[in-house]
mmCIF file of C-alpha atoms and ligand atoms in Angstrom:
data_model
loop_
_atom_site.group_PDB
_atom_site.id
_atom_site.type_symbol
_atom_site.label_atom_id
_atom_site.label_comp_id
_atom_site.label_asym_id
_atom_site.label_seq_id
_atom_site.Cartn_x
_atom_site.Cartn_y
_atom_site.Cartn_z
ATOM 1 C CA MET A 504 -5.628 1.236 -23.543
ATOM 2 C CA THR A 505 -5.634 3.852 -21.242
ATOM 3 C CA LEU A 506 -4.009 4.194 -17.726
ATOM 4 C CA LEU A 507 -5.065 6.136 -14.339
ATOM 5 C CA PHE A 508 -2.054 6.672 -12.229
ATOM 6 C CA ALA A 509 -3.508 7.842 -8.770
ATOM 7 C CA SER A 510 -1.398 8.692 -5.669
ATOM 8 C CA SER A 511 -2.359 10.645 -2.653
ATOM 9 C CA ASP A 512 1.174 12.287 -2.379
ATOM 10 C CA LYS A 513 1.007 15.077 -4.997
ATOM 11 C CA GLU A 514 5.303 14.518 -5.492
ATOM 12 C CA ASP A 515 4.572 10.876 -6.778
ATOM 13 C CA THR A 516 2.241 12.693 -9.646
ATOM 14 C CA GLU A 517 5.264 15.173 -10.745
ATOM 15 C CA SER A 518 7.317 12.379 -10.855
ATOM 16 C CA TRP A 519 5.769 9.503 -12.198
ATOM 17 C CA VAL A 520 3.521 10.504 -14.922
ATOM 18 C CA PRO A 521 5.681 12.477 -17.693
ATOM 19 C CA ALA A 522 8.092 9.081 -16.880
ATOM 20 C CA LEU A 523 4.926 7.162 -17.513
ATOM 21 C CA ARG A 524 3.871 9.001 -21.050
ATOM 22 C CA SER A 525 7.884 8.691 -21.925
ATOM 23 C CA THR A 526 6.859 5.349 -21.447
ATOM 24 C CA LEU A 527 3.746 3.941 -22.477
ATOM 25 C CA THR A 528 4.012 6.162 -25.762
ATOM 26 C CA ASP A 529 1.084 4.079 -27.087
ATOM 27 C CA ARG A 530 -1.594 4.785 -23.761
ATOM 28 C CA GLU A 531 -3.678 7.278 -22.563
ATOM 29 C CA VAL A 532 -2.217 7.960 -19.260
ATOM 30 C CA ARG A 533 -4.347 9.933 -16.763
ATOM 31 C CA ALA A 534 -3.643 11.503 -13.792
ATOM 32 C CA TYR A 535 -5.808 11.491 -11.017
ATOM 33 C CA PRO A 536 -7.581 13.607 -10.419
ATOM 34 C CA ASP A 537 -8.209 14.235 -14.038
ATOM 35 C CA ILE A 538 -9.622 11.000 -14.528
ATOM 36 C CA GLY A 539 -11.821 12.164 -17.048
ATOM 37 C CA ARG A 540 -14.537 9.182 -18.741
ATOM 38 C CA GLU A 541 -14.645 6.531 -15.736
ATOM 39 C CA ASP A 542 -15.315 3.706 -18.894
ATOM 40 C CA ASP A 543 -11.934 4.313 -20.357
ATOM 41 C CA ILE A 544 -9.192 3.655 -18.111
ATOM 42 C CA ASP A 545 -8.689 -0.260 -18.226
ATOM 43 C CA TYR A 546 -5.781 -0.080 -15.602
ATOM 44 C CA ALA A 547 -4.588 1.599 -12.725
ATOM 45 C CA LEU A 548 -1.524 2.638 -10.729
ATOM 46 C CA VAL A 549 -1.922 3.738 -7.025
ATOM 47 C CA TRP A 550 -0.560 4.841 -3.992
ATOM 48 C CA LYS A 551 -3.460 5.170 -1.196
ATOM 49 C CA PRO A 552 -6.086 5.824 -3.853
ATOM 50 C CA GLU A 553 -8.824 7.816 -2.584
ATOM 51 C CA PRO A 554 -11.245 4.413 -1.225
ATOM 52 C CA GLY A 555 -14.420 4.530 -3.710
ATOM 53 C CA LEU A 556 -12.374 5.843 -6.361
ATOM 54 C CA LEU A 557 -11.571 2.055 -8.133
ATOM 55 C CA ALA A 558 -14.536 0.673 -7.255
ATOM 56 C CA ARG A 559 -15.826 4.095 -9.799
ATOM 57 C CA LEU A 560 -14.324 2.090 -12.615
ATOM 58 C CA PRO A 561 -16.382 -0.325 -13.864
ATOM 59 C CA ASN A 562 -13.638 -1.421 -17.277
ATOM 60 C CA LEU A 563 -10.312 -1.743 -14.910
ATOM 61 C CA LYS A 564 -8.877 -4.785 -15.760
ATOM 62 C CA VAL A 565 -5.390 -4.484 -13.337
ATOM 63 C CA ILE A 566 -4.791 -2.712 -10.787
ATOM 64 C CA PHE A 567 -0.867 -1.948 -10.042
ATOM 65 C CA SER A 568 0.671 -1.210 -6.368
ATOM 66 C CA MET A 569 2.797 0.799 -6.465
ATOM 67 C CA GLY A 570 4.053 -0.419 -2.901
ATOM 68 C CA ALA A 571 4.455 -3.720 -2.320
ATOM 69 C CA GLY A 572 2.475 -3.619 0.519
ATOM 70 C CA VAL A 573 -0.970 -3.283 -0.750
ATOM 71 C CA ASP A 574 -2.528 -2.556 3.410
ATOM 72 C CA ALA A 575 -3.542 0.832 1.963
ATOM 73 C CA VAL A 576 -5.562 -0.697 -1.113
ATOM 74 C CA LEU A 577 -6.941 -3.311 0.735
ATOM 75 C CA LYS A 578 -8.507 -1.366 3.537
ATOM 76 C CA ASP A 579 -10.868 0.371 1.039
ATOM 77 C CA GLU A 580 -14.234 -1.857 1.628
ATOM 78 C CA THR A 581 -15.695 -0.936 -2.105
ATOM 79 C CA LEU A 582 -12.374 -2.583 -3.540
ATOM 80 C CA PRO A 583 -13.526 -4.997 -6.253
ATOM 81 C CA THR A 584 -12.883 -8.472 -5.719
ATOM 82 C CA HIS A 585 -12.127 -10.143 -9.458
ATOM 83 C CA ILE A 586 -10.168 -7.620 -10.376
ATOM 84 C CA PRO A 587 -6.249 -8.503 -9.387
ATOM 85 C CA LEU A 588 -4.167 -6.261 -8.000
ATOM 86 C CA VAL A 589 -0.670 -7.079 -8.475
ATOM 87 C CA ARG A 590 2.557 -6.131 -6.242
ATOM 88 C CA MET A 591 5.638 -3.898 -6.382
ATOM 89 C CA VAL A 592 8.364 -6.227 -6.897
ATOM 90 C CA ASP A 593 11.216 -4.338 -8.214
ATOM 91 C CA ASP A 594 14.887 -4.764 -7.987
ATOM 92 C CA SER A 595 15.099 -1.020 -6.916
ATOM 93 C CA LEU A 596 12.549 -1.006 -3.866
ATOM 94 C CA THR A 597 14.643 -4.554 -2.769
ATOM 95 C CA GLU A 598 18.070 -3.000 -3.277
ATOM 96 C CA GLY A 599 16.921 0.108 -1.790
ATOM 97 C CA MET A 600 15.583 -1.640 1.610
ATOM 98 C CA THR A 601 18.739 -4.021 2.354
ATOM 99 C CA GLU A 602 21.062 -1.443 2.052
ATOM 100 C CA TYR A 603 19.015 0.093 4.744
ATOM 101 C CA VAL A 604 18.729 -2.931 6.811
ATOM 102 C CA VAL A 605 22.095 -4.057 6.863
ATOM 103 C CA LEU A 606 23.510 -0.125 7.095
ATOM 104 C CA HIS A 607 21.230 -0.417 10.445
ATOM 105 C CA ALA A 608 22.203 -3.378 11.193
ATOM 106 C CA LEU A 609 25.834 -1.960 11.127
ATOM 107 C CA ARG A 610 24.922 0.795 13.254
ATOM 108 C CA ILE A 611 23.233 -0.818 15.942
ATOM 109 C CA HIS A 612 26.423 -3.915 15.954
ATOM 110 C CA ARG A 613 29.303 -1.028 15.861
ATOM 111 C CA GLN A 614 28.013 0.876 18.784
ATOM 112 C CA LEU A 615 27.521 3.713 16.458
ATOM 113 C CA GLU A 616 25.709 5.708 18.548
ATOM 114 C CA ALA A 617 27.878 5.146 21.623
ATOM 115 C CA TYR A 618 30.778 6.678 20.084
ATOM 116 C CA ARG A 619 29.162 9.629 18.558
ATOM 117 C CA ALA A 620 27.906 10.678 22.515
ATOM 118 C CA GLN A 621 32.000 10.510 23.601
ATOM 119 C CA GLN A 622 32.742 12.544 20.940
ATOM 120 C CA ALA A 623 30.503 14.664 22.319
ATOM 121 C CA GLN A 624 32.314 14.905 26.214
ATOM 122 C CA HIS A 625 35.769 14.438 23.920
ATOM 123 C CA LEU A 626 36.036 10.797 25.606
ATOM 124 C CA TRP A 627 38.788 8.657 24.589
ATOM 125 C CA ASN A 628 37.448 4.844 24.821
ATOM 126 C CA GLN A 629 37.387 1.543 23.363
ATOM 127 C CA LEU A 630 34.323 -0.260 23.967
ATOM 128 C CA PRO A 631 34.650 -4.050 23.953
ATOM 129 C CA GLU A 632 33.354 -5.304 20.215
ATOM 130 C CA ARG A 633 31.939 -8.006 19.221
ATOM 131 C CA LEU A 634 31.663 -10.276 15.986
ATOM 132 C CA GLY A 635 29.311 -10.644 13.744
ATOM 133 C CA ARG A 636 28.680 -13.766 13.870
ATOM 134 C CA GLU A 637 28.221 -13.478 17.412
ATOM 135 C CA ARG A 638 25.629 -11.463 16.611
ATOM 136 C CA PRO A 639 21.812 -13.199 16.526
ATOM 137 C CA VAL A 640 19.974 -10.719 13.995
ATOM 138 C CA GLY A 641 16.257 -11.473 13.474
ATOM 139 C CA VAL A 642 14.676 -11.074 10.517
ATOM 140 C CA MET A 643 10.980 -11.188 10.197
ATOM 141 C CA GLY A 644 9.077 -11.565 6.707
ATOM 142 C CA LEU A 645 11.009 -13.435 4.759
ATOM 143 C CA GLY A 646 9.426 -12.445 1.628
ATOM 144 C CA VAL A 647 11.353 -10.774 -1.192
ATOM 145 C CA LEU A 648 12.052 -7.646 1.074
ATOM 146 C CA GLY A 649 13.200 -10.287 4.813
ATOM 147 C CA SER A 650 14.881 -12.613 2.381
ATOM 148 C CA ASP A 651 17.652 -10.167 0.329
ATOM 149 C CA ALA A 652 18.298 -8.207 3.241
ATOM 150 C CA ALA A 653 18.648 -11.370 5.273
ATOM 151 C CA THR A 654 21.350 -13.470 2.936
ATOM 152 C CA MET A 655 23.223 -9.796 2.331
ATOM 153 C CA LEU A 656 23.115 -9.749 7.097
ATOM 154 C CA SER A 657 24.276 -13.636 6.726
ATOM 155 C CA ARG A 658 27.315 -12.528 3.764
ATOM 156 C CA LEU A 659 28.519 -9.692 6.678
ATOM 157 C CA ARG A 660 28.642 -13.092 9.534
ATOM 158 C CA PHE A 661 26.385 -11.651 11.181
ATOM 159 C CA ASP A 662 24.203 -15.047 12.486
ATOM 160 C CA VAL A 663 20.964 -14.951 11.582
ATOM 161 C CA ALA A 664 17.396 -16.315 10.968
ATOM 162 C CA GLY A 665 14.294 -15.671 9.759
ATOM 163 C CA TRP A 666 10.150 -16.215 10.044
ATOM 164 C CA SER A 667 7.352 -16.476 8.170
ATOM 165 C CA ARG A 668 4.410 -18.715 7.676
ATOM 166 C CA SER A 669 6.083 -21.242 5.634
ATOM 167 C CA PRO A 670 8.976 -23.436 6.808
ATOM 168 C CA LYS A 671 12.370 -21.228 4.132
ATOM 169 C CA SER A 672 15.199 -22.575 2.687
ATOM 170 C CA VAL A 673 17.266 -19.496 2.474
ATOM 171 C CA ASP A 674 21.166 -19.366 1.960
ATOM 172 C CA GLY A 675 22.903 -18.671 5.697
ATOM 173 C CA VAL A 676 19.378 -17.987 7.156
ATOM 174 C CA THR A 677 17.796 -19.867 9.764
ATOM 175 C CA SER A 678 14.053 -20.720 9.211
ATOM 176 C CA PHE A 679 11.244 -19.842 11.521
ATOM 177 C CA HIS A 680 8.380 -21.178 11.448
ATOM 178 C CA GLY A 681 4.278 -19.920 12.432
ATOM 179 C CA GLU A 682 3.112 -19.543 15.937
ATOM 180 C CA GLU A 683 5.048 -22.693 16.533
ATOM 181 C CA GLY A 684 8.631 -20.690 15.971
ATOM 182 C CA LEU A 685 7.936 -17.670 16.997
ATOM 183 C CA ASP A 686 9.126 -17.784 20.603
ATOM 184 C CA ALA A 687 12.568 -19.827 19.866
ATOM 185 C CA PHE A 688 13.073 -17.174 16.973
ATOM 186 C CA LEU A 689 12.357 -14.352 19.494
ATOM 187 C CA ARG A 690 14.955 -15.204 21.907
ATOM 188 C CA ARG A 691 17.743 -15.645 20.152
ATOM 189 C CA THR A 692 17.541 -12.763 18.568
ATOM 190 C CA GLU A 693 18.962 -9.022 19.524
ATOM 191 C CA ILE A 694 18.622 -6.430 16.464
ATOM 192 C CA LEU A 695 15.148 -7.772 15.351
ATOM 193 C CA VAL A 696 13.716 -6.406 11.877
ATOM 194 C CA ASN A 697 10.528 -6.083 10.579
ATOM 195 C CA LEU A 698 9.596 -6.776 7.046
ATOM 196 C CA LEU A 699 5.898 -9.174 7.476
ATOM 197 C CA PRO A 700 2.699 -7.302 5.164
ATOM 198 C CA LEU A 701 0.634 -5.355 7.399
ATOM 199 C CA THR A 702 -2.543 -8.359 7.683
ATOM 200 C CA ALA A 703 -4.832 -8.726 10.574
ATOM 201 C CA GLU A 704 -2.699 -11.414 11.871
ATOM 202 C CA THR A 705 0.671 -9.174 12.259
ATOM 203 C CA THR A 706 -1.019 -5.587 13.394
ATOM 204 C CA GLY A 707 0.665 -4.871 16.771
ATOM 205 C CA ILE A 708 2.507 -8.037 16.569
ATOM 206 C CA LEU A 709 5.420 -6.429 17.870
ATOM 207 C CA ASN A 710 3.386 -5.590 21.103
ATOM 208 C CA ALA A 711 4.407 -6.041 24.688
ATOM 209 C CA ASP A 712 4.614 -9.946 24.868
ATOM 210 C CA THR A 713 6.403 -10.397 21.748
ATOM 211 C CA LEU A 714 9.081 -7.561 22.649
ATOM 212 C CA ARG A 715 9.534 -8.915 26.252
ATOM 213 C CA ARG A 716 10.256 -12.465 24.746
ATOM 214 C CA LEU A 717 13.544 -10.877 23.072
ATOM 215 C CA PRO A 718 17.040 -10.178 25.203
ATOM 216 C CA ARG A 719 17.125 -7.784 27.039
ATOM 217 C CA GLY A 720 19.230 -4.778 25.386
ATOM 218 C CA ALA A 721 17.824 -5.975 21.773
ATOM 219 C CA HIS A 722 17.331 -3.589 19.329
ATOM 220 C CA VAL A 723 14.410 -3.129 17.037
ATOM 221 C CA ILE A 724 14.296 -1.869 12.925
ATOM 222 C CA ASN A 725 10.493 -1.821 11.856
ATOM 223 C CA VAL A 726 10.841 -0.343 8.699
ATOM 224 C CA ALA A 727 7.749 -2.986 7.388
ATOM 225 C CA ARG A 728 4.121 -0.616 8.426
ATOM 226 C CA GLY A 729 3.738 1.474 12.223
ATOM 227 C CA LEU A 730 0.954 -0.628 12.966
ATOM 228 C CA HIS A 731 3.100 -3.553 13.976
ATOM 229 C CA VAL A 732 4.016 -2.180 16.351
ATOM 230 C CA VAL A 733 2.176 -1.041 19.648
ATOM 231 C CA ASP A 734 3.844 2.836 20.106
ATOM 232 C CA ALA A 735 3.548 2.626 23.976
ATOM 233 C CA ASP A 736 4.430 -0.652 24.444
ATOM 234 C CA LEU A 737 7.541 -0.610 22.309
ATOM 235 C CA LEU A 738 8.012 3.160 24.249
ATOM 236 C CA ALA A 739 7.572 1.405 27.789
ATOM 237 C CA ALA A 740 9.981 -0.925 27.068
ATOM 238 C CA LEU A 741 12.437 1.531 25.829
ATOM 239 C CA ASP A 742 11.549 3.065 28.923
ATOM 240 C CA ASP A 743 13.017 0.449 30.952
ATOM 241 C CA GLU A 744 15.773 -0.160 29.014
ATOM 242 C CA HIS A 745 14.653 -3.864 27.515
ATOM 243 C CA ILE A 746 14.797 -2.603 24.320
ATOM 244 C CA ALA A 747 17.866 -0.816 24.089
ATOM 245 C CA SER A 748 16.873 1.016 21.165
ATOM 246 C CA ALA A 749 14.724 1.626 17.843
ATOM 247 C CA THR A 750 14.714 2.410 14.679
ATOM 248 C CA LEU A 751 11.781 3.236 13.247
ATOM 249 C CA ASP A 752 10.970 4.074 9.202
ATOM 250 C CA VAL A 753 7.247 3.538 9.363
ATOM 251 C CA PHE A 754 4.171 5.379 12.317
ATOM 252 C CA SER A 755 0.907 4.167 12.988
ATOM 253 C CA THR A 756 0.057 7.923 11.541
ATOM 254 C CA GLU A 757 2.290 9.151 8.900
ATOM 255 C CA PRO A 758 3.823 12.015 8.653
ATOM 256 C CA LEU A 759 4.078 11.212 12.620
ATOM 257 C CA PRO A 760 2.312 13.893 14.222
ATOM 258 C CA ALA A 761 4.688 16.985 15.789
ATOM 259 C CA ASP A 762 4.189 15.741 19.950
ATOM 260 C CA HIS A 763 5.005 12.283 18.798
ATOM 261 C CA PRO A 764 7.101 11.080 21.734
ATOM 262 C CA TYR A 765 9.336 8.733 19.031
ATOM 263 C CA TRP A 766 10.734 12.094 18.134
ATOM 264 C CA SER A 767 12.625 13.964 20.859
ATOM 265 C CA HIS A 768 13.459 10.021 22.839
ATOM 266 C CA PRO A 769 17.008 9.316 23.199
ATOM 267 C CA ALA A 770 17.278 5.540 21.890
ATOM 268 C CA VAL A 771 14.737 6.125 18.302
ATOM 269 C CA THR A 772 16.206 6.769 15.329
ATOM 270 C CA MET A 773 14.480 7.364 12.769
ATOM 271 C CA THR A 774 13.700 8.212 9.105
ATOM 272 C CA PRO A 775 10.610 9.517 6.935
ATOM 273 C CA HIS A 776 8.909 6.504 5.727
ATOM 274 C CA VAL A 777 12.390 6.146 2.917
ATOM 275 C CA ALA A 778 13.409 2.776 3.840
ATOM 276 C CA SER A 779 13.227 1.632 -0.100
ATOM 277 C CA VAL A 780 11.060 4.359 -2.648
ATOM 278 C CA THR A 781 10.109 3.092 -5.804
ATOM 279 C CA HIS A 782 11.668 4.422 -8.482
ATOM 280 C CA ALA A 783 10.068 5.435 -11.539
ATOM 281 C CA ARG A 784 12.570 4.527 -14.058
ATOM 282 C CA THR A 785 12.539 0.889 -12.833
ATOM 283 C CA ALA A 786 9.554 0.120 -11.428
ATOM 284 C CA ILE A 787 6.968 0.995 -14.783
ATOM 285 C CA ARG A 788 8.593 -1.192 -16.608
ATOM 286 C CA THR A 789 7.232 -4.117 -13.878
ATOM 287 C CA VAL A 790 4.449 -2.418 -14.985
ATOM 288 C CA MET A 791 4.610 -3.578 -18.667
ATOM 289 C CA GLU A 792 5.689 -6.480 -18.617
ATOM 290 C CA ASN A 793 2.961 -7.246 -16.193
ATOM 291 C CA ILE A 794 0.359 -5.412 -18.951
ATOM 292 C CA ARG A 795 2.108 -7.524 -21.442
ATOM 293 C CA ARG A 796 1.456 -10.663 -20.448
ATOM 294 C CA PHE A 797 -2.492 -9.845 -19.197
ATOM 295 C CA GLU A 798 -2.883 -8.344 -23.373
ATOM 296 C CA ALA A 799 -0.855 -12.284 -23.941
ATOM 297 C CA GLY A 800 -3.714 -14.260 -21.870
ATOM 298 C CA GLU A 801 -0.382 -15.251 -19.776
ATOM 299 C CA PRO A 802 -0.331 -15.045 -15.903
ATOM 300 C CA LEU A 803 0.516 -12.175 -13.562
ATOM 301 C CA GLN A 804 3.254 -11.397 -11.670
ATOM 302 C CA ASN A 805 2.939 -11.415 -7.933
ATOM 303 C CA VAL A 806 -0.864 -11.016 -7.441
ATOM 304 C CA VAL A 807 -1.648 -10.334 -4.082
ATOM 305 C CA ASP A 808 -4.190 -13.333 -1.962
ATOM 306 C CA ARG A 809 -7.008 -10.871 -1.047
ATOM 307 C CA GLY A 810 -7.345 -14.397 1.806
ATOM 308 C CA ARG A 811 -3.884 -13.499 3.446
ATOM 309 C CA GLY A 812 -3.526 -10.197 2.283
ATOM 310 C CA TYR A 813 -0.339 -9.917 0.998
HETATM 311 P P1 NDP B 1710 6.321 -10.672 1.208
HETATM 312 O O1 NDP B 1710 4.990 -10.593 0.769
HETATM 313 O O2 NDP B 1710 7.096 -10.936 -0.098
HETATM 314 O O3 NDP B 1710 7.034 -11.100 2.154
HETATM 315 C C1 NDP B 1710 5.791 -11.253 3.337
HETATM 316 C C2 NDP B 1710 6.438 -12.305 4.174
HETATM 317 O O4 NDP B 1710 5.905 -11.993 5.619
HETATM 318 C C3 NDP B 1710 6.798 -13.605 4.089
HETATM 319 O O5 NDP B 1710 7.664 -15.047 4.149
HETATM 320 C C4 NDP B 1710 5.333 -14.470 4.527
HETATM 321 O O6 NDP B 1710 5.506 -15.567 4.735
HETATM 322 C C5 NDP B 1710 6.000 -13.602 6.215
HETATM 323 N N1 NDP B 1710 4.350 -13.473 6.795
HETATM 324 C C6 NDP B 1710 3.012 -12.844 6.101
HETATM 325 N N2 NDP B 1710 2.152 -13.357 7.101
HETATM 326 C C7 NDP B 1710 3.013 -13.677 7.864
HETATM 327 C C8 NDP B 1710 2.490 -14.134 9.403
HETATM 328 N N3 NDP B 1710 1.458 -14.043 9.569
HETATM 329 N N4 NDP B 1710 3.085 -15.288 10.161
HETATM 330 C C9 NDP B 1710 4.510 -14.848 10.105
HETATM 331 N N5 NDP B 1710 5.436 -14.939 8.337
HETATM 332 C C10 NDP B 1710 4.022 -13.872 7.850
HETATM 333 O O7 NDP B 1710 6.268 -8.805 1.033
HETATM 334 P P2 NDP B 1710 8.023 -8.149 0.790
HETATM 335 O O8 NDP B 1710 8.865 -8.238 1.278
HETATM 336 O O9 NDP B 1710 7.996 -7.830 -0.147
HETATM 337 O O10 NDP B 1710 7.471 -6.467 1.522
HETATM 338 C C11 NDP B 1710 7.105 -6.734 2.648
HETATM 339 C C12 NDP B 1710 6.905 -5.320 3.664
HETATM 340 O O11 NDP B 1710 7.686 -4.273 3.589
HETATM 341 C C13 NDP B 1710 5.802 -4.263 2.674
HETATM 342 O O12 NDP B 1710 4.204 -5.122 2.661
HETATM 343 C C14 NDP B 1710 5.294 -3.051 3.438
HETATM 344 O O13 NDP B 1710 4.928 -3.327 4.348
HETATM 345 C C15 NDP B 1710 7.262 -2.929 3.487
HETATM 346 N N6 NDP B 1710 7.274 -1.941 3.450
HETATM 347 C C16 NDP B 1710 8.541 -1.121 2.933
HETATM 348 C C17 NDP B 1710 9.408 0.572 3.129
HETATM 349 C C18 NDP B 1710 9.804 0.682 3.623
HETATM 350 O O14 NDP B 1710 9.554 2.050 2.720
HETATM 351 N N7 NDP B 1710 9.073 1.161 4.219
HETATM 352 C C19 NDP B 1710 9.838 -0.062 1.190
HETATM 353 C C20 NDP B 1710 8.512 -1.001 0.595
HETATM 354 C C21 NDP B 1710 7.634 -2.494 1.679
HETATM 355 P P3 NDP B 1710 5.304 -16.836 3.549
HETATM 356 O O15 NDP B 1710 6.698 -16.381 2.510
HETATM 357 O O16 NDP B 1710 5.397 -17.753 4.524
HETATM 358 O O17 NDP B 1710 4.353 -16.357 2.985
HETATM 359 C C1 OXD B 1711 5.903 0.009 -0.069
HETATM 360 C C2 OXD B 1711 6.221 1.256 0.261
HETATM 361 O O1 OXD B 1711 4.605 -0.575 0.653
HETATM 362 O O2 OXD B 1711 6.500 2.435 0.493
HETATM 363 O O3 OXD B 1711 6.111 -0.243 -0.834
HETATM 364 O O4 OXD B 1711 5.847 1.361 2.240
#
């Protein structure tokens, strides 16, 4: 049995392949681009694979995504439709994302940027503070990551709501769903966290219309995909201060081009797609468990619904 590891990121190969080889001791692990004979590859573990690569593997049985988001895999028009695609669900990925969301929600809520600006001016000035329970936070996407982040925010006593496709029951979180629930969700949300998958329906969902429906002075935290945001609309909303700040971890082009206005915008806080990273040592266990299930004839976990795109 042979597993192909194929990531567009060379550093992933350096960290994952030795870990895979030392864990999957009874398998052959190959690293792209040295794929060897195409017909003896059974499984592929991929991140942004070269388009056409997976279609070339005639005996491929399961495709595993190293990421929770599978938009980059599904973008490949030649992707075989009969082979199950499994997305990454891993505790370390969930925990990392919740840390990031909580960090930035608290940074915004406790006005850290304003205090840093005052510090730069040697200014001692106590700003009015609000209670967390008076701060409506809204999480778009109440899936694996969104529901964990929303739960933690609610434990911190924020007034938390979530928006998803179907109704949800998450402790301490008010659920809104579907097109019909979007307006009320947006109008009550002062800190918006985007944790939706990127699909045809969600591309460009943070645009002039939806941003305008947030209360004036709202903050946006985008940790899902850059293409959820219409960049020109967000920049315009920041410039006219309808949106007070944007915390962006993901961008429509990554790495973000050096001349992009986000780099120097005073209301933007950026990180280079690190809100949560997939840790090889934990994630490999989830891949192994799914291979075991597949070979035992048991149902695979976390299979992507191709129709929905997530
Ligand atoms: P899930 O598939 O578990 O959850 C997706 C959620 O989005 C579900 O609640 C789903 O609703 C909701 N949703 C999907 N489409 C719509 C829609 N059209 N309208 C309303 N709600 C919708 O995904 P994860 O939580 O695991 O991951 C979310 C995303 O986070 C990933 O796709 C990826 O893009 C991003 N990510 C970013 C990382 C980073 O470092 N920046 C790291 C990891 C992930 P329902 O439950 O009703 O189906
Ligand atoms: C993911 C990511 O989707 O890291 O897992 O963006």
